[in-house]
């Protein structure tokens, strides 16, 4: 995944915005359509003065496409060869990610409280860096540029502001505005080598109109927590560290919670969209 480039400083926040009350949600592994429907519902039902930080995994392993990303022939071939892998299209932009042996976070907060999409992107990535440093990871925000348009694996190139270790990407994120809320979600690699997964696509990264990223053999491999730390930390420790990083950066009041009945009802309706072939293969 990838989000808007962090190319401008955050404006001064309105004094009326104030600190948010944050709810932390931790879900069991879920299918791709359910995960995307829940993220969308959380943003659509976001309330002024409140933020939500959600952690989740995927079952089965799932290839997700950005909202407007063309589905390359190489992706179709990958899914034909590996029928156990699911496919879903995100409500956010960016490029393809294979969600397997990784942690996905989603952060939802009011646009007005964040100062806009780009300031939100910067602060969320700062929070991710802070949480990863609590795990002993020397993470930082990348000084890069946006990848070329068209299909291509997210994790083979770093955009400006994304989370890296050295020059190797560790977290890829994507963002959208839904109503009055910012939704940003992203993938923290635990053990899966995304470069190895996508390496055999070679020249198959071309969309229906013949365009393609042509970057499957880019110069820098992504990095995983297993490689950096010698092991994958327990799930509870991962959640605690990243949530603490968010608390340090955003401040406010924090508590563990669950989705409301209204959010779950909306998510159930949205699941029909995210589970449909018309949505997944729309481009």
C-alpha atoms as an extended CHARMM CRD file, in Angstrom:
* protein
*
       283  EXT
         1         1  UNK       CA              0.0000000000        0.0000000000        0.0000000000  PROA      1               0.0000000000
         2         2  UNK       CA              0.9370000000        3.6160000000       -0.1900000000  PROA      2               0.0000000000
         3         3  UNK       CA             -0.5940000000        6.9110000000        0.7970000000  PROA      3               0.0000000000
         4         4  UNK       CA             -0.4400000000       10.5450000000       -0.1760000000  PROA      4               0.0000000000
         5         5  UNK       CA              3.1370000000       11.8540000000       -0.1500000000  PROA      5               0.0000000000
         6         6  UNK       CA              4.0620000000       13.8690000000        2.9080000000  PROA      6               0.0000000000
         7         7  UNK       CA              5.0150000000       16.9830000000        0.9870000000  PROA      7               0.0000000000
         8         8  UNK       CA              3.7550000000       19.7980000000        3.1470000000  PROA      8               0.0000000000
         9         9  UNK       CA              4.0450000000       20.7560000000        6.8330000000  PROA      9               0.0000000000
        10        10  UNK       CA              1.1140000000       20.2380000000        9.1530000000  PROA      10              0.0000000000
        11        11  UNK       CA             -0.9570000000       23.3840000000        9.6630000000  PROA      11              0.0000000000
        12        12  UNK       CA             -1.6300000000       24.7470000000       13.1210000000  PROA      12              0.0000000000
        13        13  UNK       CA             -4.4770000000       22.7350000000       14.6270000000  PROA      13              0.0000000000
        14        14  UNK       CA             -7.6320000000       24.4890000000       15.6530000000  PROA      14              0.0000000000
        15        15  UNK       CA             -7.8710000000       25.0140000000       19.3620000000  PROA      15              0.0000000000
        16        16  UNK       CA            -11.4180000000       23.6780000000       19.1330000000  PROA      16              0.0000000000
        17        17  UNK       CA            -10.1520000000       20.2960000000       17.9340000000  PROA      17              0.0000000000
        18        18  UNK       CA             -8.5890000000       19.2620000000       21.2500000000  PROA      18              0.0000000000
        19        19  UNK       CA             -7.2480000000       15.8010000000       22.1260000000  PROA      19              0.0000000000
        20        20  UNK       CA             -9.2520000000       12.8460000000       20.8830000000  PROA      20              0.0000000000
        21        21  UNK       CA            -10.7390000000        9.9760000000       22.8180000000  PROA      21              0.0000000000
        22        22  UNK       CA             -9.2090000000        6.8600000000       21.2270000000  PROA      22              0.0000000000
        23        23  UNK       CA            -10.6670000000        3.3550000000       21.1050000000  PROA      23              0.0000000000
        24        24  UNK       CA             -8.3640000000        0.3780000000       20.4010000000  PROA      24              0.0000000000
        25        25  UNK       CA             -9.9040000000       -2.6230000000       18.6250000000  PROA      25              0.0000000000
        26        26  UNK       CA             -8.1620000000       -5.9870000000       18.2500000000  PROA      26              0.0000000000
        27        27  UNK       CA             -9.7900000000       -8.4710000000       15.8680000000  PROA      27              0.0000000000
        28        28  UNK       CA             -9.2240000000      -12.1340000000       15.1630000000  PROA      28              0.0000000000
        29        29  UNK       CA             -8.0490000000      -13.0810000000       11.6330000000  PROA      29              0.0000000000
        30        30  UNK       CA            -10.8560000000      -12.3880000000        9.1500000000  PROA      30              0.0000000000
        31        31  UNK       CA            -11.4910000000      -12.6520000000        5.3810000000  PROA      31              0.0000000000
        32        32  UNK       CA            -10.4750000000       -9.7160000000        3.2190000000  PROA      32              0.0000000000
        33        33  UNK       CA            -14.0060000000       -8.5070000000        2.4690000000  PROA      33              0.0000000000
        34        34  UNK       CA            -14.8460000000       -8.4280000000        6.1780000000  PROA      34              0.0000000000
        35        35  UNK       CA            -11.6820000000       -6.5150000000        7.0470000000  PROA      35              0.0000000000
        36        36  UNK       CA            -12.2530000000       -3.8770000000        4.3740000000  PROA      36              0.0000000000
        37        37  UNK       CA            -15.9380000000       -3.5350000000        5.2510000000  PROA      37              0.0000000000
        38        38  UNK       CA            -15.0770000000       -2.9830000000        8.9210000000  PROA      38              0.0000000000
        39        39  UNK       CA            -12.4780000000       -0.3260000000        8.1470000000  PROA      39              0.0000000000
        40        40  UNK       CA            -14.9230000000        1.4600000000        5.8460000000  PROA      40              0.0000000000
        41        41  UNK       CA            -17.7250000000        1.2800000000        8.4150000000  PROA      41              0.0000000000
        42        42  UNK       CA            -15.4990000000        2.6640000000       11.1810000000  PROA      42              0.0000000000
        43        43  UNK       CA            -14.6750000000        5.6680000000        9.0000000000  PROA      43              0.0000000000
        44        44  UNK       CA            -18.2500000000        6.1870000000        7.8200000000  PROA      44              0.0000000000
        45        45  UNK       CA            -19.5140000000        6.1590000000       11.4340000000  PROA      45              0.0000000000
        46        46  UNK       CA            -16.6470000000        8.2010000000       12.9030000000  PROA      46              0.0000000000
        47        47  UNK       CA            -17.6840000000       10.7450000000       15.5260000000  PROA      47              0.0000000000
        48        48  UNK       CA            -16.2190000000       14.2050000000       16.1960000000  PROA      48              0.0000000000
        49        49  UNK       CA            -13.7010000000       14.0890000000       19.0110000000  PROA      49              0.0000000000
        50        50  UNK       CA            -13.1230000000       10.3350000000       18.6970000000  PROA      50              0.0000000000
        51        51  UNK       CA            -10.5080000000        8.1720000000       16.9920000000  PROA      51              0.0000000000
        52        52  UNK       CA            -10.2360000000        4.4240000000       16.4330000000  PROA      52              0.0000000000
        53        53  UNK       CA             -7.1040000000        2.3030000000       16.1250000000  PROA      53              0.0000000000
        54        54  UNK       CA             -7.7470000000       -1.2410000000       14.9050000000  PROA      54              0.0000000000
        55        55  UNK       CA             -5.3510000000       -4.1900000000       14.6290000000  PROA      55              0.0000000000
        56        56  UNK       CA             -6.1390000000       -7.2740000000       12.5690000000  PROA      56              0.0000000000
        57        57  UNK       CA             -4.9190000000      -10.1560000000       10.4260000000  PROA      57              0.0000000000
        58        58  UNK       CA             -6.2470000000      -11.9650000000        7.3470000000  PROA      58              0.0000000000
        59        59  UNK       CA             -7.5480000000      -15.4930000000        6.8180000000  PROA      59              0.0000000000
        60        60  UNK       CA             -6.9950000000      -16.7110000000        4.1810000000  PROA      60              0.0000000000
        61        61  UNK       CA             -3.8980000000      -14.9080000000        2.9290000000  PROA      61              0.0000000000
        62        62  UNK       CA             -5.2560000000      -12.1820000000        0.6490000000  PROA      62              0.0000000000
        63        63  UNK       CA             -3.9840000000      -10.0490000000       -2.2140000000  PROA      63              0.0000000000
        64        64  UNK       CA             -5.4290000000       -6.5440000000       -1.8880000000  PROA      64              0.0000000000
        65        65  UNK       CA             -5.5650000000       -3.9810000000       -4.6970000000  PROA      65              0.0000000000
        66        66  UNK       CA             -5.7220000000       -0.2070000000       -4.3600000000  PROA      66              0.0000000000
        67        67  UNK       CA             -9.0930000000        1.3610000000       -5.0870000000  PROA      67              0.0000000000
        68        68  UNK       CA             -8.0960000000        2.5160000000       -8.5830000000  PROA      68              0.0000000000
        69        69  UNK       CA             -5.2230000000        0.1300000000       -9.3180000000  PROA      69              0.0000000000
        70        70  UNK       CA             -5.5200000000       -1.8130000000      -12.5930000000  PROA      70              0.0000000000
        71        71  UNK       CA             -5.5040000000       -5.5730000000      -12.0380000000  PROA      71              0.0000000000
        72        72  UNK       CA             -2.3400000000       -6.6690000000      -13.8380000000  PROA      72              0.0000000000
        73        73  UNK       CA             -2.1980000000       -9.9190000000      -15.7920000000  PROA      73              0.0000000000
        74        74  UNK       CA              0.5750000000      -11.0380000000      -13.4520000000  PROA      74              0.0000000000
        75        75  UNK       CA             -1.7450000000      -10.8080000000      -10.4580000000  PROA      75              0.0000000000
        76        76  UNK       CA             -4.3720000000      -12.9130000000      -12.1920000000  PROA      76              0.0000000000
        77        77  UNK       CA             -1.7350000000      -15.5280000000      -12.9780000000  PROA      77              0.0000000000
        78        78  UNK       CA             -0.4830000000      -15.4640000000       -9.3760000000  PROA      78              0.0000000000
        79        79  UNK       CA             -4.0000000000      -16.1160000000       -8.1050000000  PROA      79              0.0000000000
        80        80  UNK       CA             -4.5070000000      -18.9160000000      -10.6290000000  PROA      80              0.0000000000
        81        81  UNK       CA             -1.3250000000      -20.6020000000       -9.4440000000  PROA      81              0.0000000000
        82        82  UNK       CA             -2.2050000000      -20.1050000000       -5.7610000000  PROA      82              0.0000000000
        83        83  UNK       CA             -5.9830000000      -20.6440000000       -5.5000000000  PROA      83              0.0000000000
        84        84  UNK       CA             -5.8720000000      -20.5780000000       -1.6890000000  PROA      84              0.0000000000
        85        85  UNK       CA             -5.0480000000      -16.8480000000       -1.7690000000  PROA      85              0.0000000000
        86        86  UNK       CA             -8.0550000000      -14.5170000000       -1.6450000000  PROA      86              0.0000000000
        87        87  UNK       CA             -8.4250000000      -11.1820000000       -3.4350000000  PROA      87              0.0000000000
        88        88  UNK       CA            -10.0910000000       -7.9250000000       -2.3800000000  PROA      88              0.0000000000
        89        89  UNK       CA            -10.0670000000       -4.2860000000       -3.4530000000  PROA      89              0.0000000000
        90        90  UNK       CA             -9.4420000000       -1.7040000000       -0.7420000000  PROA      90              0.0000000000
        91        91  UNK       CA            -11.3920000000        1.5540000000       -0.2420000000  PROA      91              0.0000000000
        92        92  UNK       CA             -7.9990000000        3.3060000000       -0.2280000000  PROA      92              0.0000000000
        93        93  UNK       CA             -5.4850000000        3.9600000000       -2.9850000000  PROA      93              0.0000000000
        94        94  UNK       CA             -2.0260000000        2.6270000000       -3.6530000000  PROA      94              0.0000000000
        95        95  UNK       CA             -0.6720000000       -0.6350000000       -4.9430000000  PROA      95              0.0000000000
        96        96  UNK       CA             -1.0150000000       -4.3630000000       -4.3330000000  PROA      96              0.0000000000
        97        97  UNK       CA             -0.1070000000       -6.0580000000       -1.0410000000  PROA      97              0.0000000000
        98        98  UNK       CA             -0.1620000000       -9.7390000000       -0.1610000000  PROA      98              0.0000000000
        99        99  UNK       CA             -1.4860000000       -9.9380000000        3.4110000000  PROA      99              0.0000000000
       100       100  UNK       CA              0.1890000000      -12.9890000000        4.8900000000  PROA      100             0.0000000000
       101       101  UNK       CA              2.1610000000      -13.2020000000        8.1430000000  PROA      101             0.0000000000
       102       102  UNK       CA              1.8500000000       -9.4870000000        8.7730000000  PROA      102             0.0000000000
       103       103  UNK       CA              0.0270000000       -7.1090000000       11.1080000000  PROA      103             0.0000000000
       104       104  UNK       CA             -2.4720000000       -4.6960000000        9.6160000000  PROA      104             0.0000000000
       105       105  UNK       CA             -3.3990000000       -1.5130000000       11.4430000000  PROA      105             0.0000000000
       106       106  UNK       CA             -6.1500000000        0.9490000000       10.6070000000  PROA      106             0.0000000000
       107       107  UNK       CA             -6.4840000000        4.4180000000       12.0690000000  PROA      107             0.0000000000
       108       108  UNK       CA             -9.6620000000        6.4860000000       11.7850000000  PROA      108             0.0000000000
       109       109  UNK       CA             -9.8730000000       10.0790000000       12.9790000000  PROA      109             0.0000000000
       110       110  UNK       CA            -11.8310000000       13.2080000000       12.0780000000  PROA      110             0.0000000000
       111       111  UNK       CA            -10.3620000000       15.2060000000        9.2010000000  PROA      111             0.0000000000
       112       112  UNK       CA            -10.7220000000       18.4660000000       11.1410000000  PROA      112             0.0000000000
       113       113  UNK       CA             -8.9090000000       17.0920000000       14.1700000000  PROA      113             0.0000000000
       114       114  UNK       CA             -6.0230000000       15.8310000000       12.0210000000  PROA      114             0.0000000000
       115       115  UNK       CA             -5.5450000000       19.0470000000       10.0320000000  PROA      115             0.0000000000
       116       116  UNK       CA             -6.1390000000       17.2230000000        6.7270000000  PROA      116             0.0000000000
       117       117  UNK       CA             -5.0030000000       14.0990000000        4.8940000000  PROA      117             0.0000000000
       118       118  UNK       CA             -1.2940000000       14.8570000000        4.5890000000  PROA      118             0.0000000000
       119       119  UNK       CA             -0.7750000000       15.9300000000        8.2080000000  PROA      119             0.0000000000
       120       120  UNK       CA             -2.6660000000       12.8130000000        9.2930000000  PROA      120             0.0000000000
       121       121  UNK       CA             -0.3850000000       10.6830000000        7.1110000000  PROA      121             0.0000000000
       122       122  UNK       CA              2.6980000000       12.2460000000        8.6840000000  PROA      122             0.0000000000
       123       123  UNK       CA              1.5170000000       11.8330000000       12.2840000000  PROA      123             0.0000000000
       124       124  UNK       CA              0.2890000000        8.2700000000       11.8130000000  PROA      124             0.0000000000
       125       125  UNK       CA              3.6280000000        7.2460000000       10.3430000000  PROA      125             0.0000000000
       126       126  UNK       CA              5.3900000000        9.0220000000       13.2090000000  PROA      126             0.0000000000
       127       127  UNK       CA              3.2680000000        6.9460000000       15.5980000000  PROA      127             0.0000000000
       128       128  UNK       CA              4.2280000000        3.7390000000       13.7740000000  PROA      128             0.0000000000
       129       129  UNK       CA              7.9090000000        4.6780000000       14.0080000000  PROA      129             0.0000000000
       130       130  UNK       CA              7.5390000000        5.3930000000       17.7440000000  PROA      130             0.0000000000
       131       131  UNK       CA              5.8760000000        2.0210000000       18.3440000000  PROA      131             0.0000000000
       132       132  UNK       CA              8.4700000000        0.1050000000       16.3490000000  PROA      132             0.0000000000
       133       133  UNK       CA             11.2860000000        1.7510000000       18.2730000000  PROA      133             0.0000000000
       134       134  UNK       CA              9.7460000000        0.3910000000       21.4710000000  PROA      134             0.0000000000
       135       135  UNK       CA             10.3410000000       -3.0490000000       19.9520000000  PROA      135             0.0000000000
       136       136  UNK       CA             13.9910000000       -2.2050000000       19.3110000000  PROA      136             0.0000000000
       137       137  UNK       CA             13.5780000000       -1.4760000000       15.5940000000  PROA      137             0.0000000000
       138       138  UNK       CA             15.5460000000        1.4500000000       14.1610000000  PROA      138             0.0000000000
       139       139  UNK       CA             12.6090000000        2.6500000000       12.0710000000  PROA      139             0.0000000000
       140       140  UNK       CA             12.3150000000        6.0360000000       10.3320000000  PROA      140             0.0000000000
       141       141  UNK       CA             10.1900000000        7.8420000000        7.7810000000  PROA      141             0.0000000000
       142       142  UNK       CA             11.4530000000        7.5600000000        4.2120000000  PROA      142             0.0000000000
       143       143  UNK       CA             12.6800000000       10.4610000000        2.1260000000  PROA      143             0.0000000000
       144       144  UNK       CA             11.4830000000        9.1370000000       -1.2090000000  PROA      144             0.0000000000
       145       145  UNK       CA              9.0710000000        9.8250000000       -4.0070000000  PROA      145             0.0000000000
       146       146  UNK       CA              5.8110000000        8.3540000000       -5.2140000000  PROA      146             0.0000000000
       147       147  UNK       CA              6.1590000000        5.2540000000       -7.4280000000  PROA      147             0.0000000000
       148       148  UNK       CA              5.1950000000        5.5320000000      -11.0730000000  PROA      148             0.0000000000
       149       149  UNK       CA              1.4500000000        5.1650000000      -11.7150000000  PROA      149             0.0000000000
       150       150  UNK       CA              0.0740000000        1.7970000000      -12.7330000000  PROA      150             0.0000000000
       151       151  UNK       CA              0.0790000000       -1.6420000000      -11.1430000000  PROA      151             0.0000000000
       152       152  UNK       CA              3.0120000000       -2.8980000000       -9.1300000000  PROA      152             0.0000000000
       153       153  UNK       CA              3.7610000000       -4.4550000000       -5.7340000000  PROA      153             0.0000000000
       154       154  UNK       CA              3.6130000000       -1.8960000000       -2.9500000000  PROA      154             0.0000000000
       155       155  UNK       CA              6.5530000000       -3.1860000000       -0.9360000000  PROA      155             0.0000000000
       156       156  UNK       CA              9.2270000000       -3.0140000000       -3.6250000000  PROA      156             0.0000000000
       157       157  UNK       CA              9.4280000000        0.7990000000       -3.4870000000  PROA      157             0.0000000000
       158       158  UNK       CA              9.1060000000        3.3970000000       -0.7200000000  PROA      158             0.0000000000
       159       159  UNK       CA              7.1250000000        6.5950000000       -1.0500000000  PROA      159             0.0000000000
       160       160  UNK       CA              7.9910000000        9.7370000000        0.8670000000  PROA      160             0.0000000000
       161       161  UNK       CA              7.0840000000        9.4400000000        4.5350000000  PROA      161             0.0000000000
       162       162  UNK       CA              6.5600000000        5.6710000000        4.6230000000  PROA      162             0.0000000000
       163       163  UNK       CA              8.1680000000        3.5970000000        7.3630000000  PROA      163             0.0000000000
       164       164  UNK       CA             11.5580000000        2.1110000000        6.5150000000  PROA      164             0.0000000000
       165       165  UNK       CA             14.6240000000        0.6600000000        8.1960000000  PROA      165             0.0000000000
       166       166  UNK       CA             17.6580000000        1.9760000000        6.3810000000  PROA      166             0.0000000000
       167       167  UNK       CA             16.3580000000        2.1580000000        2.8340000000  PROA      167             0.0000000000
       168       168  UNK       CA             14.1870000000       -0.9560000000        3.0950000000  PROA      168             0.0000000000
       169       169  UNK       CA             10.4330000000       -0.6980000000        3.5010000000  PROA      169             0.0000000000
       170       170  UNK       CA              8.8200000000       -2.2150000000        6.6040000000  PROA      170             0.0000000000
       171       171  UNK       CA              5.3000000000       -0.7000000000        6.6050000000  PROA      171             0.0000000000
       172       172  UNK       CA              3.2080000000        0.2180000000        3.5720000000  PROA      172             0.0000000000
       173       173  UNK       CA              0.1270000000        2.3800000000        4.0870000000  PROA      173             0.0000000000
       174       174  UNK       CA             -2.8440000000        3.6820000000        2.1200000000  PROA      174             0.0000000000
       175       175  UNK       CA             -5.2960000000        6.4610000000        2.8630000000  PROA      175             0.0000000000
       176       176  UNK       CA             -8.7310000000        7.7900000000        1.9320000000  PROA      176             0.0000000000
       177       177  UNK       CA            -11.2130000000       10.3580000000        3.1280000000  PROA      177             0.0000000000
       178       178  UNK       CA            -14.6020000000        8.8280000000        3.8860000000  PROA      178             0.0000000000
       179       179  UNK       CA            -17.1750000000       11.4170000000        4.8810000000  PROA      179             0.0000000000
       180       180  UNK       CA            -15.6310000000       13.5970000000        7.5580000000  PROA      180             0.0000000000
       181       181  UNK       CA            -12.9850000000       11.0430000000        8.5580000000  PROA      181             0.0000000000
       182       182  UNK       CA             -9.5070000000       10.0110000000        7.5020000000  PROA      182             0.0000000000
       183       183  UNK       CA             -9.0210000000        6.2750000000        7.0790000000  PROA      183             0.0000000000
       184       184  UNK       CA             -5.4300000000        5.0970000000        6.9120000000  PROA      184             0.0000000000
       185       185  UNK       CA             -4.5190000000        1.4520000000        7.0690000000  PROA      185             0.0000000000
       186       186  UNK       CA             -1.2980000000       -0.3680000000        6.4240000000  PROA      186             0.0000000000
       187       187  UNK       CA              0.6730000000       -3.5730000000        6.5800000000  PROA      187             0.0000000000
       188       188  UNK       CA              3.6090000000       -4.2350000000        8.9310000000  PROA      188             0.0000000000
       189       189  UNK       CA              5.6470000000       -7.1470000000        7.5720000000  PROA      189             0.0000000000
       190       190  UNK       CA              6.3040000000       -9.8230000000       10.1690000000  PROA      190             0.0000000000
       191       191  UNK       CA              7.8710000000      -12.6510000000        8.1870000000  PROA      191             0.0000000000
       192       192  UNK       CA              6.6420000000      -12.8230000000        4.5800000000  PROA      192             0.0000000000
       193       193  UNK       CA              9.1350000000      -11.7680000000        1.9100000000  PROA      193             0.0000000000
       194       194  UNK       CA              6.9820000000       -9.7720000000       -0.4980000000  PROA      194             0.0000000000
       195       195  UNK       CA              9.8040000000       -9.4940000000       -3.0220000000  PROA      195             0.0000000000
       196       196  UNK       CA             10.0740000000      -13.2680000000       -3.3230000000  PROA      196             0.0000000000
       197       197  UNK       CA              6.3010000000      -13.5880000000       -3.7580000000  PROA      197             0.0000000000
       198       198  UNK       CA              6.1620000000      -11.0910000000       -6.6070000000  PROA      198             0.0000000000
       199       199  UNK       CA              9.5320000000      -11.8520000000       -8.2320000000  PROA      199             0.0000000000
       200       200  UNK       CA              8.1160000000      -14.3100000000      -10.7650000000  PROA      200             0.0000000000
       201       201  UNK       CA              5.6070000000      -11.7760000000      -12.1000000000  PROA      201             0.0000000000
       202       202  UNK       CA              8.4240000000      -10.2600000000      -14.1950000000  PROA      202             0.0000000000
       203       203  UNK       CA              6.7950000000       -8.6340000000      -17.2230000000  PROA      203             0.0000000000
       204       204  UNK       CA              3.2610000000       -9.5090000000      -16.1790000000  PROA      204             0.0000000000
       205       205  UNK       CA              2.5700000000       -6.2280000000      -14.3740000000  PROA      205             0.0000000000
       206       206  UNK       CA              0.4090000000       -4.7110000000      -17.0670000000  PROA      206             0.0000000000
       207       207  UNK       CA             -3.1330000000       -3.5340000000      -16.6800000000  PROA      207             0.0000000000
       208       208  UNK       CA             -6.0030000000       -3.7520000000      -19.1650000000  PROA      208             0.0000000000
       209       209  UNK       CA             -4.8500000000       -0.5940000000      -20.9780000000  PROA      209             0.0000000000
       210       210  UNK       CA             -1.2850000000       -1.8650000000      -21.3970000000  PROA      210             0.0000000000
       211       211  UNK       CA              0.1510000000        0.3560000000      -18.6780000000  PROA      211             0.0000000000
       212       212  UNK       CA              2.3900000000       -1.1130000000      -16.0320000000  PROA      212             0.0000000000
       213       213  UNK       CA              4.7500000000       -0.2480000000      -13.2420000000  PROA      213             0.0000000000
       214       214  UNK       CA              7.5880000000       -2.3470000000      -14.6240000000  PROA      214             0.0000000000
       215       215  UNK       CA              9.2110000000       -2.2850000000      -11.1890000000  PROA      215             0.0000000000
       216       216  UNK       CA              8.9950000000       -5.8580000000       -9.9280000000  PROA      216             0.0000000000
       217       217  UNK       CA             12.7910000000       -6.0920000000       -9.9300000000  PROA      217             0.0000000000
       218       218  UNK       CA             13.4300000000       -2.8020000000       -8.1570000000  PROA      218             0.0000000000
       219       219  UNK       CA             16.6970000000       -2.2670000000       -6.2970000000  PROA      219             0.0000000000
       220       220  UNK       CA             15.5840000000       -2.6050000000       -2.6710000000  PROA      220             0.0000000000
       221       221  UNK       CA             13.9170000000       -5.5540000000       -0.9850000000  PROA      221             0.0000000000
       222       222  UNK       CA             11.4740000000       -4.9510000000        1.8540000000  PROA      222             0.0000000000
       223       223  UNK       CA             12.4470000000       -6.0280000000        5.3520000000  PROA      223             0.0000000000
       224       224  UNK       CA             10.5280000000       -7.9920000000        7.9990000000  PROA      224             0.0000000000
       225       225  UNK       CA             10.4910000000       -7.9280000000       11.7870000000  PROA      225             0.0000000000
       226       226  UNK       CA             11.7410000000      -11.5170000000       11.8040000000  PROA      226             0.0000000000
       227       227  UNK       CA             14.8380000000      -10.4120000000        9.9060000000  PROA      227             0.0000000000
       228       228  UNK       CA             15.3930000000       -7.3520000000       12.0880000000  PROA      228             0.0000000000
       229       229  UNK       CA             14.7710000000       -8.9440000000       15.4900000000  PROA      229             0.0000000000
       230       230  UNK       CA             15.6250000000      -12.5880000000       14.8390000000  PROA      230             0.0000000000
       231       231  UNK       CA             12.0350000000      -13.5810000000       15.6530000000  PROA      231             0.0000000000
       232       232  UNK       CA              8.4730000000      -12.3280000000       15.3710000000  PROA      232             0.0000000000
       233       233  UNK       CA              7.3650000000      -10.7710000000       18.6760000000  PROA      233             0.0000000000
       234       234  UNK       CA              4.1520000000      -12.1710000000       20.2090000000  PROA      234             0.0000000000
       235       235  UNK       CA              0.9570000000      -10.6030000000       18.8640000000  PROA      235             0.0000000000
       236       236  UNK       CA              0.0580000000       -9.0050000000       22.2080000000  PROA      236             0.0000000000
       237       237  UNK       CA              3.4680000000       -7.3400000000       22.4340000000  PROA      237             0.0000000000
       238       238  UNK       CA              3.1440000000       -6.0200000000       18.8700000000  PROA      238             0.0000000000
       239       239  UNK       CA             -0.2820000000       -4.5340000000       19.5820000000  PROA      239             0.0000000000
       240       240  UNK       CA              0.8730000000       -2.9520000000       22.8440000000  PROA      240             0.0000000000
       241       241  UNK       CA              3.9960000000       -1.3930000000       21.2920000000  PROA      241             0.0000000000
       242       242  UNK       CA              2.2610000000        0.1060000000       18.2560000000  PROA      242             0.0000000000
       243       243  UNK       CA             -0.7040000000        1.3440000000       20.2980000000  PROA      243             0.0000000000
       244       244  UNK       CA              1.7190000000        2.9720000000       22.7520000000  PROA      244             0.0000000000
       245       245  UNK       CA              3.4580000000        4.7070000000       19.8520000000  PROA      245             0.0000000000
       246       246  UNK       CA              0.1110000000        6.1660000000       18.7660000000  PROA      246             0.0000000000
       247       247  UNK       CA             -0.6320000000        7.2800000000       22.3050000000  PROA      247             0.0000000000
       248       248  UNK       CA              2.7340000000        9.0410000000       22.5550000000  PROA      248             0.0000000000
       249       249  UNK       CA              2.2410000000       10.9120000000       19.2720000000  PROA      249             0.0000000000
       250       250  UNK       CA             -1.4880000000       11.7180000000       19.4500000000  PROA      250             0.0000000000
       251       251  UNK       CA             -2.0560000000       12.0490000000       23.1900000000  PROA      251             0.0000000000
       252       252  UNK       CA             -5.6770000000       12.0850000000       24.3310000000  PROA      252             0.0000000000
       253       253  UNK       CA             -7.5710000000        9.3790000000       26.2200000000  PROA      253             0.0000000000
       254       254  UNK       CA             -7.1520000000        5.7110000000       25.3000000000  PROA      254             0.0000000000
       255       255  UNK       CA             -9.1720000000        2.5780000000       26.0600000000  PROA      255             0.0000000000
       256       256  UNK       CA             -9.8150000000       -0.8970000000       24.6650000000  PROA      256             0.0000000000
       257       257  UNK       CA            -13.2130000000       -1.2160000000       23.0480000000  PROA      257             0.0000000000
       258       258  UNK       CA            -15.3300000000       -2.9780000000       20.4540000000  PROA      258             0.0000000000
       259       259  UNK       CA            -17.3600000000       -2.0180000000       17.4010000000  PROA      259             0.0000000000
       260       260  UNK       CA            -20.8360000000       -0.6520000000       18.0640000000  PROA      260             0.0000000000
       261       261  UNK       CA            -24.0000000000       -2.3270000000       16.8390000000  PROA      261             0.0000000000
       262       262  UNK       CA            -24.4270000000        0.3820000000       14.2130000000  PROA      262             0.0000000000
       263       263  UNK       CA            -20.8660000000       -0.0650000000       12.9490000000  PROA      263             0.0000000000
       264       264  UNK       CA            -21.2780000000       -3.8400000000       12.7050000000  PROA      264             0.0000000000
       265       265  UNK       CA            -24.6050000000       -3.4510000000       10.8980000000  PROA      265             0.0000000000
       266       266  UNK       CA            -23.0630000000       -1.0970000000        8.3290000000  PROA      266             0.0000000000
       267       267  UNK       CA            -20.0200000000       -3.3770000000        7.9490000000  PROA      267             0.0000000000
       268       268  UNK       CA            -22.3080000000       -6.3210000000        7.1790000000  PROA      268             0.0000000000
       269       269  UNK       CA            -23.9090000000       -4.3120000000        4.3600000000  PROA      269             0.0000000000
       270       270  UNK       CA            -20.5470000000       -3.1250000000        3.0160000000  PROA      270             0.0000000000
       271       271  UNK       CA            -19.2300000000       -6.6830000000        3.0460000000  PROA      271             0.0000000000
       272       272  UNK       CA            -21.4790000000       -7.4070000000        0.0810000000  PROA      272             0.0000000000
       273       273  UNK       CA            -19.6100000000       -4.7450000000       -1.9160000000  PROA      273             0.0000000000
       274       274  UNK       CA            -16.1340000000       -5.8150000000       -0.8770000000  PROA      274             0.0000000000
       275       275  UNK       CA            -16.9350000000       -9.4600000000       -1.4910000000  PROA      275             0.0000000000
       276       276  UNK       CA            -18.3380000000       -8.8840000000       -4.9740000000  PROA      276             0.0000000000
       277       277  UNK       CA            -16.4640000000       -9.6520000000       -8.1900000000  PROA      277             0.0000000000
       278       278  UNK       CA            -17.7880000000       -6.4170000000       -9.6770000000  PROA      278             0.0000000000
       279       279  UNK       CA            -15.8950000000       -4.3910000000       -7.0590000000  PROA      279             0.0000000000
       280       280  UNK       CA            -12.7470000000       -6.5070000000       -6.8500000000  PROA      280             0.0000000000
       281       281  UNK       CA            -12.2060000000       -6.7570000000      -10.6150000000  PROA      281             0.0000000000
       282       282  UNK       CA            -13.5920000000       -3.3180000000      -11.5250000000  PROA      282             0.0000000000
       283       283  UNK       CA            -10.3130000000       -2.2240000000      -13.1620000000  PROA      283             0.0000000000
